[in-house]
Backbone as JSON, one array per atom type, in Angstrom:
{
  "sequence": "MIQGVNLILVSALLLNFLVLGSSRLRACIRAVGMQGALLSALPLLLHHGSPGLHTILLSAGMLALKGFLFPWLLVRTLREASMRTEIEPLIGFTASLLVGAIATGVAFVLSSRLPSLPAIASPFLVPVAMATLLMSLVVLVSRTKALTQVLGYLMLENGIFLFGLTLVQSMPLL",
  "N": [[-13.5, -7.13, -13.17], [-12.72, -4.81, -12.48], [-14.71, -2.91, -12.34], [-16.14, -3.98, -10.07], [-14.28, -3.51, -8.14], [-14.31, -0.4, -8.1], [-16.83, -0.21, -7.77], [-17.46, -0.84, -5.09], [-15.37, 0.92, -3.81], [-16.77, 3.21, -4.35], [-19.14, 2.96, -3.01], [-17.95, 2.66, -0.16], [-16.95, 5.35, -0.14], [-19.34, 6.79, -0.18], [-20.76, 5.93, 2.31], [-18.98, 7.06, 4.04], [-19.93, 9.66, 3.9], [-22.35, 9.19, 5.01], [-22.08, 8.68, 7.52], [-20.64, 10.94, 8.35], [-23.12, 12.68, 8.04], [-25.45, 11.68, 9.74], [-27.04, 11.58, 12.75], [-27.84, 9.28, 14.04], [-26.65, 6.95, 16.09], [-26.66, 4.06, 15.94], [-26.76, 4.18, 12.99], [-24.83, 5.12, 11.84], [-22.86, 2.91, 13.01], [-23.64, 0.69, 11.84], [-23.36, 1.61, 9.37], [-20.12, 1.97, 9.24], [-19.55, -0.43, 9.8], [-20.42, -1.91, 7.64], [-18.88, -0.61, 6.15], [-16.46, -1.53, 6.32], [-16.93, -4.73, 5.8], [-17.43, -4.34, 3.33], [-14.93, -3.29, 2.11], [-13.05, -5.65, 2.93], [-13.34, -7.11, 0.8], [-11.62, -6.31, -1.07], [-8.56, -7.04, -1.31], [-9.13, -9.51, -2.45], [-10.13, -8.88, -4.82], [-8.4, -7.31, -5.92], [-5.88, -8.98, -6.68], [-3.85, -10.8, -8.18], [-4.47, -13.5, -10.49], [-4.65, -16.73, -8.8], [-6.12, -16.09, -5.65], [-3.91, -16.45, -2.69], [-3.4, -18.34, 0.38], [-2.7, -16.24, 2.23], [-3.82, -14.16, 1.47], [-6.61, -14.73, 1.52], [-6.67, -15.23, 4.12], [-6.47, -12.76, 5.15], [-8.52, -11.17, 4.32], [-10.76, -12.7, 5.23], [-10.19, -12.29, 7.78], [-10.65, -9.31, 8.12], [-13.07, -9.07, 7.55], [-14.15, -10.53, 9.11], [-13.55, -8.97, 11.83], [-13.82, -5.94, 11.33], [-16.22, -6.1, 9.78], [-18.27, -7.7, 11.72], [-17.42, -8.34, 14.11], [-16.31, -5.5, 15.56], [-18.51, -4.04, 15.17], [-20.46, -5.12, 16.56], [-19.74, -5.04, 18.77], [-19.85, -2.24, 19.56], [-22.73, -1.34, 19.34], [-23.62, -3.24, 21.12], [-21.95, -1.7, 23.37], [-23.53, 0.72, 22.73], [-26.18, 0.0, 23.82], [-25.78, -0.38, 26.44], [-25.04, 1.85, 27.25], [-27.05, 3.75, 26.93], [-27.4, 5.07, 24.9], [-28.44, 6.85, 21.96], [-28.37, 9.12, 19.57], [-26.02, 11.48, 18.58], [-26.12, 14.55, 20.32], [-24.98, 17.08, 20.5], [-23.11, 18.18, 18.32], [-19.69, 19.33, 17.32], [-19.49, 20.52, 15.07], [-21.98, 20.97, 12.88], [-24.09, 18.58, 11.35], [-24.88, 19.04, 8.87], [-23.17, 21.03, 7.94], [-20.92, 19.51, 8.07], [-21.23, 17.43, 6.3], [-20.92, 19.24, 3.79], [-18.08, 20.05, 4.52], [-17.21, 17.45, 4.55], [-17.62, 17.27, 1.51], [-16.11, 18.97, 0.17], [-13.47, 18.06, 1.41], [-13.33, 15.78, -0.02], [-13.1, 16.42, -2.64], [-11.02, 18.0, -2.5], [-9.07, 15.64, -2.18], [-9.46, 14.37, -4.49], [-8.06, 16.19, -6.16], [-5.52, 16.52, -5.28], [-4.94, 13.64, -5.37], [-4.43, 13.5, -7.99], [-2.55, 14.88, -8.68], [-0.39, 13.54, -7.65], [2.61, 11.18, -8.29], [1.95, 8.59, -10.43], [1.26, 5.53, -9.74], [1.79, 2.18, -11.58], [0.94, -0.17, -11.23], [-1.51, 0.02, -9.86], [-5.18, -1.24, -9.47], [-7.39, 0.66, -9.67], [-8.27, 3.82, -10.79], [-9.63, 5.27, -8.83], [-8.62, 4.36, -6.16], [-6.76, 5.54, -4.63], [-7.66, 8.34, -4.53], [-10.27, 7.93, -2.77], [-9.0, 6.62, -0.39], [-7.73, 8.94, 0.55], [-9.87, 10.8, 0.59], [-11.28, 9.15, 2.58], [-9.78, 9.5, 4.65], [-9.71, 12.24, 4.99], [-12.13, 12.55, 5.81], [-12.89, 10.97, 8.48], [-11.0, 11.93, 10.12], [-12.57, 14.37, 10.23], [-14.74, 13.74, 11.5], [-13.58, 12.66, 14.0], [-12.79, 15.17, 14.95], [-15.04, 16.83, 15.42], [-17.38, 15.48, 16.52], [-18.77, 14.56, 19.75], [-19.27, 12.69, 21.54], [-17.7, 9.71, 22.62], [-17.87, 7.0, 21.47], [-18.88, 7.83, 18.89], [-16.27, 8.94, 18.19], [-14.46, 6.75, 18.12], [-15.81, 5.41, 16.12], [-14.79, 7.14, 14.06], [-12.16, 6.53, 14.29], [-12.11, 4.38, 13.24], [-12.7, 4.39, 10.76], [-10.78, 5.65, 9.86], [-8.79, 3.91, 10.04], [-9.68, 2.5, 7.58], [-9.1, 3.83, 6.01], [-6.28, 3.72, 5.67], [-6.11, 1.06, 5.43], [-6.77, 0.89, 2.67], [-4.8, 2.71, 1.57], [-2.74, 0.97, 2.0], [-3.18, -0.94, 0.24], [-2.59, 0.32, -2.26], [0.0, -0.49, -2.32], [-0.04, -3.34, -2.77], [0.94, -4.86, -4.47], [3.55, -4.65, -4.54], [4.44, -5.29, -2.17], [3.5, -8.01, -1.03], [3.0, -9.26, 1.15], [1.29, -7.92, 3.24]],
  "CA": [[-13.29, -7.01, -12.18], [-12.46, -3.27, -12.06], [-15.81, -2.62, -12.13], [-16.35, -4.5, -8.84], [-13.36, -2.51, -7.33], [-14.76, 1.01, -8.02], [-18.29, 0.27, -6.93], [-16.92, -0.89, -3.69], [-14.53, 2.26, -3.54], [-17.89, 4.32, -4.55], [-19.83, 2.74, -1.65], [-17.15, 3.32, 1.04], [-17.13, 6.97, 0.07], [-21.02, 7.16, 0.07], [-20.7, 5.34, 3.44], [-18.43, 8.0, 4.6], [-20.91, 10.79, 4.12], [-23.7, 8.78, 5.94], [-21.6, 8.76, 9.01], [-20.95, 12.46, 8.61], [-24.29, 13.42, 8.22], [-26.28, 10.87, 10.63], [-26.77, 11.92, 14.14], [-28.26, 7.96, 14.83], [-25.4, 6.35, 16.24], [-26.66, 3.0, 15.26], [-26.98, 3.77, 11.67], [-23.18, 5.38, 11.76], [-22.18, 1.88, 13.39], [-23.95, -0.34, 10.73], [-22.22, 2.31, 8.18], [-19.1, 1.66, 9.36], [-19.37, -1.96, 9.78], [-20.58, -2.26, 6.4], [-17.57, 0.16, 5.16], [-15.5, -2.83, 6.77], [-17.34, -5.49, 5.33], [-16.85, -4.05, 1.65], [-13.24, -3.3, 2.0], [-12.3, -6.73, 2.84], [-13.33, -7.69, -0.51], [-10.55, -5.88, -2.11], [-7.75, -7.69, -1.68], [-9.3, -10.69, -3.22], [-10.32, -8.13, -6.09], [-6.78, -6.67, -6.37], [-5.13, -9.98, -6.29], [-4.04, -10.96, -9.94], [-4.36, -14.75, -10.6], [-5.82, -17.26, -7.86], [-5.53, -15.49, -4.31], [-3.45, -17.38, -1.95], [-3.96, -18.28, 1.97], [-2.48, -14.91, 3.03], [-4.81, -13.17, 0.86], [-7.91, -15.23, 1.81], [-6.98, -15.15, 5.6], [-6.68, -11.2, 5.3], [-9.81, -10.9, 3.94], [-11.5, -12.96, 6.13], [-10.01, -11.19, 9.24], [-11.0, -8.39, 8.06], [-14.74, -9.42, 7.82], [-14.94, -10.95, 10.93], [-13.44, -8.17, 12.68], [-14.44, -4.99, 11.18], [-17.68, -6.42, 9.45], [-19.0, -8.29, 12.34], [-17.02, -8.19, 15.79], [-16.46, -4.46, 16.09], [-19.6, -3.27, 15.16], [-21.23, -6.12, 17.65], [-19.34, -4.75, 20.36], [-20.31, -0.98, 19.29], [-24.17, -1.77, 19.63], [-23.77, -3.5, 22.55], [-21.71, -0.87, 24.34], [-24.7, 1.83, 22.68], [-27.26, -0.47, 24.47], [-25.51, -0.55, 27.68], [-24.81, 3.33, 27.61], [-28.49, 3.67, 26.58], [-27.09, 6.44, 23.7], [-29.1, 7.04, 20.53], [-27.98, 9.96, 18.84], [-24.84, 12.48, 18.84], [-26.81, 15.48, 20.77], [-24.07, 18.11, 20.3], [-21.4, 18.13, 17.86], [-19.29, 20.92, 17.51], [-20.05, 21.1, 13.91], [-23.33, 20.82, 12.66], [-24.19, 17.58, 10.66], [-25.03, 19.77, 7.3], [-21.73, 22.11, 8.0], [-19.81, 18.21, 8.41], [-21.34, 16.95, 4.57], [-20.02, 20.04, 3.28], [-16.72, 19.83, 4.66], [-16.79, 16.43, 3.94], [-17.77, 16.94, 0.27], [-14.88, 19.85, 0.06], [-12.3, 17.1, 1.79], [-13.39, 14.71, -1.21], [-12.8, 17.33, -3.91], [-9.21, 18.47, -2.25], [-8.27, 14.48, -2.23], [-9.4, 13.55, -5.86], [-7.47, 16.86, -6.86], [-4.37, 16.09, -4.48], [-4.28, 12.51, -6.04], [-4.12, 13.87, -9.47], [-0.99, 15.5, -9.0], [0.5, 12.34, -7.2], [3.27, 10.04, -9.37], [1.07, 7.45, -10.43], [1.47, 3.69, -9.82], [1.0, 1.39, -12.63], [0.07, -1.61, -10.73], [-3.1, 0.36, -9.36], [-6.11, -1.5, -10.34], [-8.43, 1.56, -10.0], [-7.94, 5.25, -10.21], [-10.13, 6.0, -7.44], [-8.4, 3.79, -4.76], [-5.91, 6.83, -4.0], [-8.27, 9.42, -4.13], [-10.76, 7.52, -2.0], [-8.48, 6.57, 0.67], [-7.56, 9.99, 0.95], [-11.22, 11.1, 0.88], [-11.75, 8.32, 3.74], [-8.54, 9.73, 5.85], [-9.92, 13.25, 5.52], [-13.38, 12.64, 6.67], [-12.57, 10.48, 9.52], [-10.54, 13.21, 11.24], [-13.69, 15.67, 10.64], [-15.46, 12.98, 12.3], [-12.6, 12.88, 15.0], [-12.32, 16.56, 15.76], [-16.15, 17.42, 15.23], [-17.99, 14.79, 17.76], [-18.3, 14.78, 21.34], [-19.35, 11.56, 22.05], [-16.58, 8.54, 22.3], [-18.45, 6.29, 20.81], [-18.79, 8.37, 17.43], [-14.96, 8.96, 17.94], [-14.2, 5.36, 17.97], [-16.03, 5.43, 14.46], [-13.88, 7.74, 13.4], [-10.82, 5.92, 14.41], [-12.07, 2.9, 12.46], [-12.71, 4.82, 9.38], [-9.38, 6.44, 9.63], [-8.1, 2.9, 9.68], [-10.17, 2.15, 6.76], [-8.34, 4.46, 4.99], [-4.94, 3.38, 6.0], [-5.9, -0.03, 4.67], [-6.88, 1.71, 1.15], [-3.67, 3.23, 1.24], [-1.67, 0.02, 1.96], [-3.73, -1.58, -1.07], [-1.88, 0.72, -3.39], [1.29, -1.57, -2.66], [-0.31, -4.68, -2.65], [2.05, -5.7, -5.82], [4.96, -5.07, -4.36], [4.44, -5.9, -0.63], [2.45, -8.98, -1.03], [2.94, -10.01, 2.71], [0.77, -6.79, 3.8]],
  "C": [[-13.0, -5.64, -11.36], [-13.55, -2.58, -11.75], [-16.2, -2.91, -10.65], [-15.65, -3.58, -7.94], [-13.81, -0.97, -7.02], [-15.93, 0.7, -7.52], [-18.04, 0.01, -5.58], [-16.31, 0.37, -3.16], [-15.76, 3.38, -3.39], [-18.75, 4.32, -3.31], [-19.36, 3.14, -0.71], [-16.93, 4.55, 0.89], [-18.41, 7.36, 0.29], [-21.26, 6.96, 1.75], [-20.35, 6.36, 4.46], [-19.26, 8.99, 4.99], [-22.2, 10.37, 5.05], [-23.34, 8.73, 7.43], [-21.31, 10.46, 9.47], [-22.04, 13.39, 8.8], [-25.43, 12.6, 8.98], [-26.15, 11.65, 12.26], [-27.57, 10.73, 14.88], [-26.86, 7.41, 15.01], [-25.39, 4.97, 15.79], [-26.48, 2.95, 13.66], [-25.69, 4.27, 11.51], [-22.61, 4.03, 12.2], [-22.27, 0.9, 12.22], [-23.3, 0.26, 9.39], [-20.66, 1.93, 8.19], [-18.38, 0.3, 9.28], [-19.51, -2.46, 8.12], [-19.33, -1.72, 5.36], [-16.68, -1.36, 5.24], [-15.58, -3.95, 5.93], [-16.68, -5.42, 3.81], [-15.47, -3.96, 1.43], [-12.45, -4.69, 2.04], [-12.38, -7.67, 1.91], [-12.28, -7.48, -1.44], [-9.39, -6.23, -2.25], [-7.64, -8.94, -2.36], [-9.28, -10.32, -4.79], [-9.18, -7.74, -6.94], [-5.87, -7.81, -6.56], [-5.35, -10.48, -7.8], [-3.63, -12.87, -9.72], [-5.29, -15.04, -9.17], [-5.09, -16.68, -6.73], [-5.28, -16.5, -3.56], [-3.93, -17.22, -0.41], [-3.85, -17.16, 2.58], [-3.27, -14.54, 2.71], [-6.21, -13.58, 1.31], [-7.85, -14.76, 3.3], [-7.22, -13.41, 5.87], [-7.67, -10.66, 5.32], [-10.82, -11.39, 4.91], [-11.52, -12.62, 7.3], [-10.73, -10.22, 9.33], [-12.56, -7.93, 8.17], [-15.19, -9.68, 8.85], [-14.54, -10.22, 11.72], [-14.19, -6.53, 12.35], [-15.82, -5.16, 10.7], [-18.36, -7.01, 10.64], [-18.56, -8.28, 14.18], [-17.22, -6.64, 16.41], [-17.8, -3.76, 16.35], [-21.01, -4.03, 16.11], [-20.97, -5.12, 18.93], [-19.81, -3.35, 20.63], [-21.36, -0.62, 19.59], [-24.23, -2.21, 20.94], [-23.15, -2.44, 23.64], [-22.52, 0.32, 23.87], [-25.88, 1.07, 23.75], [-26.87, -0.47, 25.86], [-25.28, 0.91, 28.14], [-26.05, 4.16, 27.44], [-28.17, 5.31, 25.48], [-28.16, 6.28, 23.0], [-28.43, 7.76, 19.63], [-26.95, 10.75, 19.54], [-25.71, 13.73, 19.03], [-26.12, 16.51, 20.12], [-22.69, 18.22, 19.86], [-20.9, 19.18, 17.76], [-18.98, 21.1, 16.29], [-21.03, 20.29, 13.35], [-23.4, 19.67, 11.28], [-24.55, 18.28, 9.15], [-23.68, 20.32, 7.01], [-20.61, 20.64, 7.56], [-19.96, 17.65, 6.89], [-20.81, 18.11, 4.03], [-18.73, 20.0, 3.48], [-16.13, 18.71, 4.25], [-16.74, 16.11, 2.1], [-16.33, 18.04, -0.21], [-13.63, 18.9, 0.08], [-12.28, 16.37, 0.39], [-12.79, 15.29, -2.25], [-11.31, 17.33, -3.55], [-8.5, 16.72, -2.52], [-8.2, 14.16, -3.49], [-8.48, 14.85, -6.78], [-5.63, 16.49, -6.74], [-3.87, 14.69, -5.21], [-4.11, 12.49, -7.32], [-2.85, 14.21, -9.64], [0.17, 14.51, -8.1], [1.33, 11.52, -8.37], [2.18, 9.22, -9.02], [1.77, 6.16, -10.45], [0.88, 2.94, -10.9], [0.47, 0.41, -12.32], [-1.32, -1.29, -10.03], [-4.22, -0.19, -10.24], [-7.26, -0.31, -10.86], [-7.89, 3.03, -9.8], [-8.36, 5.51, -9.04], [-9.96, 5.3, -6.07], [-7.62, 4.64, -4.13], [-6.82, 7.72, -3.3], [-9.48, 9.28, -2.89], [-10.16, 7.26, -0.38], [-8.1, 7.84, 1.62], [-8.57, 11.12, 1.36], [-11.6, 10.64, 2.38], [-10.91, 9.2, 5.01], [-8.91, 10.98, 6.08], [-10.93, 13.55, 6.54], [-13.49, 12.13, 7.63], [-11.99, 11.3, 10.51], [-11.54, 14.26, 10.91], [-14.49, 14.77, 11.79], [-15.04, 12.92, 13.64], [-12.84, 14.35, 15.85], [-13.85, 17.26, 16.08], [-17.01, 16.64, 16.35], [-17.57, 14.91, 18.91], [-18.29, 13.7, 22.12], [-18.0, 10.47, 21.67], [-16.72, 7.79, 21.51], [-18.23, 6.55, 19.45], [-17.11, 8.44, 17.03], [-14.35, 7.78, 17.69], [-14.77, 5.04, 16.15], [-15.09, 5.98, 13.77], [-12.7, 7.48, 13.48], [-10.93, 4.6, 13.12], [-12.35, 3.18, 10.69], [-11.44, 5.11, 9.11], [-8.29, 5.38, 9.41], [-8.75, 2.07, 8.47], [-9.61, 2.54, 5.79], [-7.09, 4.37, 4.86], [-4.84, 2.16, 5.14], [-5.99, 0.16, 3.03], [-5.42, 1.98, 0.64], [-2.55, 1.97, 1.03], [-2.19, -1.02, 0.65], [-3.08, -1.12, -2.16], [-0.72, -0.14, -3.64], [1.36, -2.8, -2.54], [0.53, -5.65, -3.76], [3.31, -5.89, -5.19], [5.29, -5.46, -3.02], [3.52, -7.05, -0.74], [1.97, -9.53, 0.23], [2.23, -8.58, 3.71], [0.39, -6.99, 4.96]]
}
């Protein structure tokens, strides 16, 4: 179970880098949709014992919204607006990847200084959540197209969701 959680977290982190380094909007939409779909499995994997109806509904709702509905709506908007790429970002794509790598390093260092929670299933949950938050902020401030900024907000919400999962034992009605 822990290996599955760690694999999902590492995949989510790599998808953050894909969004930072890609100028193709369709690829960015797919990456954020895949990230949402992957993260929707975490409540099921982090739940001890058999998952209850609330946990199943939370995962199914997140999969439906973040994995399918939001990406579908964004691709539809992309088609109607006749956009394909992020033409002139404020920070270049290579520089964005460098800032994302630095943000990931900062997230791992800062999370190691936080008091540890004994109920967390993976030691990577807090660092990946912090890195996702920081990289989404990079997307928000460095991209000029509104569609890419919406992707930044979706990434930001994924990071907040990951932070919320650290409290899943103490707050089961997340």
